[in-house]
Short mmCIF file of N, CA and C in Angstrom, two decimals:
data_model
loop_
_atom_site.label_atom_id
_atom_site.label_comp_id
_atom_site.label_asym_id
_atom_site.label_seq_id
_atom_site.Cartn_x
_atom_site.Cartn_y
_atom_site.Cartn_z
N MET A 1 -15.33 8.31 4.12
CA MET A 1 -14.71 7.03 4.31
C MET A 1 -15.79 5.96 4.23
N GLY A 2 -15.46 4.87 3.59
CA GLY A 2 -16.41 3.80 3.42
C GLY A 2 -16.49 2.90 4.63
N LEU A 3 -17.22 1.84 4.47
CA LEU A 3 -17.44 0.89 5.54
C LEU A 3 -16.14 0.28 6.05
N PHE A 4 -15.18 0.05 5.16
CA PHE A 4 -13.93 -0.60 5.55
C PHE A 4 -12.75 0.35 5.58
N GLY A 5 -12.97 1.65 5.58
CA GLY A 5 -11.89 2.62 5.63
C GLY A 5 -11.37 2.98 4.26
N ASN A 6 -10.34 3.77 4.26
CA ASN A 6 -9.75 4.24 3.01
C ASN A 6 -8.92 3.15 2.37
N ARG A 7 -9.15 2.90 1.10
CA ARG A 7 -8.43 1.85 0.39
C ARG A 7 -7.20 2.36 -0.33
N TRP A 8 -6.96 3.67 -0.32
CA TRP A 8 -5.85 4.27 -1.04
C TRP A 8 -4.90 4.93 -0.05
N VAL A 9 -3.59 4.81 -0.33
CA VAL A 9 -2.56 5.37 0.54
C VAL A 9 -1.67 6.29 -0.29
N VAL A 10 -1.43 7.50 0.20
CA VAL A 10 -0.55 8.44 -0.49
C VAL A 10 0.89 7.95 -0.32
N MET A 11 1.58 7.78 -1.44
CA MET A 11 2.96 7.32 -1.39
C MET A 11 3.95 8.47 -1.55
N ARG A 12 3.56 9.50 -2.30
CA ARG A 12 4.45 10.65 -2.47
C ARG A 12 3.64 11.84 -2.97
N SER A 13 4.03 13.03 -2.52
CA SER A 13 3.44 14.28 -2.98
C SER A 13 4.56 15.19 -3.46
N GLU A 14 4.31 15.92 -4.52
CA GLU A 14 5.29 16.87 -5.05
C GLU A 14 4.53 18.08 -5.61
N SER A 15 5.24 19.19 -5.69
CA SER A 15 4.66 20.38 -6.30
C SER A 15 5.74 21.08 -7.13
N GLY A 16 5.31 22.02 -7.90
CA GLY A 16 6.25 22.80 -8.68
C GLY A 16 6.99 21.98 -9.72
N ALA A 17 8.28 22.23 -9.84
CA ALA A 17 9.11 21.59 -10.86
C ALA A 17 9.25 20.09 -10.65
N ARG A 18 9.08 19.62 -9.43
CA ARG A 18 9.24 18.19 -9.15
C ARG A 18 7.96 17.39 -9.36
N ALA A 19 6.88 18.04 -9.73
CA ALA A 19 5.60 17.35 -9.92
C ALA A 19 5.66 16.33 -11.05
N ASP A 20 6.56 16.51 -12.01
CA ASP A 20 6.67 15.54 -13.09
C ASP A 20 7.19 14.20 -12.60
N GLU A 21 7.86 14.18 -11.45
CA GLU A 21 8.32 12.92 -10.87
C GLU A 21 7.15 12.04 -10.46
N ILE A 22 6.04 12.64 -10.11
CA ILE A 22 4.84 11.88 -9.76
C ILE A 22 4.36 11.09 -10.97
N ASP A 23 4.39 11.71 -12.13
CA ASP A 23 3.96 11.02 -13.35
C ASP A 23 4.88 9.84 -13.66
N ARG A 24 6.18 10.02 -13.48
CA ARG A 24 7.12 8.94 -13.74
C ARG A 24 6.95 7.81 -12.72
N LEU A 25 6.73 8.17 -11.46
CA LEU A 25 6.50 7.16 -10.43
C LEU A 25 5.20 6.41 -10.68
N TYR A 26 4.16 7.13 -11.09
CA TYR A 26 2.88 6.51 -11.43
C TYR A 26 3.07 5.51 -12.58
N ALA A 27 3.82 5.90 -13.60
CA ALA A 27 4.06 5.01 -14.74
C ALA A 27 4.80 3.75 -14.28
N LEU A 28 5.76 3.90 -13.38
CA LEU A 28 6.48 2.75 -12.85
C LEU A 28 5.54 1.81 -12.10
N PHE A 29 4.68 2.37 -11.27
CA PHE A 29 3.71 1.56 -10.52
C PHE A 29 2.81 0.78 -11.48
N LYS A 30 2.28 1.45 -12.48
CA LYS A 30 1.38 0.79 -13.43
C LYS A 30 2.13 -0.29 -14.23
N GLU A 31 3.36 0.01 -14.61
CA GLU A 31 4.18 -0.96 -15.34
C GLU A 31 4.39 -2.24 -14.54
N GLN A 32 4.47 -2.09 -13.22
CA GLN A 32 4.69 -3.23 -12.33
C GLN A 32 3.38 -3.87 -11.88
N GLY A 33 2.26 -3.38 -12.38
CA GLY A 33 0.97 -4.00 -12.10
C GLY A 33 0.29 -3.55 -10.81
N LEU A 34 0.76 -2.46 -10.21
CA LEU A 34 0.13 -1.95 -9.00
C LEU A 34 -1.10 -1.13 -9.35
N LYS A 35 -2.08 -1.14 -8.46
CA LYS A 35 -3.24 -0.27 -8.61
C LYS A 35 -2.83 1.09 -8.08
N ALA A 36 -2.83 2.10 -8.96
CA ALA A 36 -2.37 3.43 -8.58
C ALA A 36 -3.23 4.50 -9.24
N LYS A 37 -3.18 5.69 -8.65
CA LYS A 37 -3.86 6.84 -9.25
C LYS A 37 -3.15 8.12 -8.85
N VAL A 38 -3.34 9.16 -9.64
CA VAL A 38 -2.74 10.47 -9.38
C VAL A 38 -3.86 11.45 -9.06
N GLU A 39 -3.63 12.28 -8.05
CA GLU A 39 -4.61 13.31 -7.66
C GLU A 39 -3.93 14.66 -7.64
N PHE A 40 -4.71 15.71 -7.94
CA PHE A 40 -4.25 17.08 -7.88
C PHE A 40 -4.93 17.78 -6.72
N ASP A 41 -4.18 18.59 -6.00
CA ASP A 41 -4.73 19.33 -4.87
C ASP A 41 -4.62 20.82 -5.17
N GLY A 42 -5.67 21.40 -5.65
CA GLY A 42 -5.67 22.83 -5.93
C GLY A 42 -4.79 23.23 -7.11
N GLY A 43 -4.38 22.27 -7.89
CA GLY A 43 -3.58 22.57 -9.06
C GLY A 43 -2.10 22.75 -8.80
N THR A 44 -1.66 22.73 -7.54
CA THR A 44 -0.24 22.93 -7.25
C THR A 44 0.44 21.68 -6.71
N VAL A 45 -0.30 20.84 -6.04
CA VAL A 45 0.28 19.63 -5.45
C VAL A 45 -0.27 18.41 -6.17
N LYS A 46 0.64 17.53 -6.53
CA LYS A 46 0.27 16.30 -7.21
C LYS A 46 0.66 15.14 -6.29
N ARG A 47 -0.27 14.19 -6.13
CA ARG A 47 -0.03 13.03 -5.27
C ARG A 47 -0.21 11.75 -6.06
N VAL A 48 0.61 10.75 -5.73
CA VAL A 48 0.39 9.43 -6.28
C VAL A 48 -0.04 8.54 -5.13
N LYS A 49 -1.13 7.82 -5.36
CA LYS A 49 -1.69 6.91 -4.36
C LYS A 49 -1.67 5.50 -4.91
N VAL A 50 -1.53 4.53 -4.00
CA VAL A 50 -1.64 3.14 -4.38
C VAL A 50 -2.68 2.47 -3.51
N HIS A 51 -3.20 1.38 -4.00
CA HIS A 51 -4.17 0.60 -3.24
C HIS A 51 -3.46 0.05 -2.00
N LYS A 52 -4.15 -0.02 -0.89
CA LYS A 52 -3.51 -0.41 0.37
C LYS A 52 -2.89 -1.81 0.30
N ASN A 53 -3.35 -2.66 -0.60
CA ASN A 53 -2.76 -3.98 -0.75
C ASN A 53 -1.39 -3.94 -1.43
N ASP A 54 -1.07 -2.82 -2.08
CA ASP A 54 0.17 -2.68 -2.84
C ASP A 54 1.22 -1.80 -2.17
N VAL A 55 0.99 -1.41 -0.92
CA VAL A 55 1.87 -0.46 -0.25
C VAL A 55 3.30 -0.99 -0.11
N GLU A 56 3.47 -2.21 0.32
CA GLU A 56 4.82 -2.74 0.53
C GLU A 56 5.61 -2.79 -0.77
N ARG A 57 4.99 -3.24 -1.83
CA ARG A 57 5.66 -3.29 -3.15
C ARG A 57 5.96 -1.88 -3.63
N ALA A 58 5.06 -0.94 -3.39
CA ALA A 58 5.28 0.45 -3.80
C ALA A 58 6.48 1.04 -3.07
N LYS A 59 6.64 0.73 -1.79
CA LYS A 59 7.80 1.22 -1.03
C LYS A 59 9.10 0.71 -1.64
N GLU A 60 9.11 -0.56 -2.03
CA GLU A 60 10.30 -1.13 -2.67
C GLU A 60 10.61 -0.42 -3.99
N LEU A 61 9.58 -0.16 -4.77
CA LEU A 61 9.77 0.51 -6.06
C LEU A 61 10.23 1.96 -5.87
N ILE A 62 9.74 2.63 -4.84
CA ILE A 62 10.17 4.00 -4.57
C ILE A 62 11.65 4.02 -4.20
N ASP A 63 12.10 3.06 -3.42
CA ASP A 63 13.53 2.99 -3.08
C ASP A 63 14.38 2.86 -4.34
N VAL A 64 13.98 1.98 -5.24
CA VAL A 64 14.72 1.80 -6.51
C VAL A 64 14.65 3.08 -7.34
N PHE A 65 13.48 3.68 -7.40
CA PHE A 65 13.26 4.92 -8.16
C PHE A 65 14.17 6.04 -7.64
N ASP A 66 14.26 6.19 -6.32
CA ASP A 66 15.08 7.23 -5.72
C ASP A 66 16.57 7.00 -5.95
N LYS A 67 17.01 5.75 -5.96
CA LYS A 67 18.42 5.44 -6.19
C LYS A 67 18.83 5.74 -7.62
N GLU A 68 17.89 5.61 -8.55
CA GLU A 68 18.19 5.85 -9.96
C GLU A 68 18.22 7.33 -10.31
N ARG A 69 17.68 8.18 -9.47
CA ARG A 69 17.65 9.63 -9.76
C ARG A 69 18.99 10.25 -9.53
#
């Protein structure tokens, strides 16, 4: 952890067949101009993280994303 703490917040984690949803969510975040990144944990779990300044907007986008599924 740096001097000011962790700047990235995990917004969603998926594994298995649902891991492709992380890629779609990441694309949505980037399309909307959020700072985001995807991480792999041991090759089975995929996480999408956003910059801590974008958390509130990411929550709104996740709600819309979930309603469209």
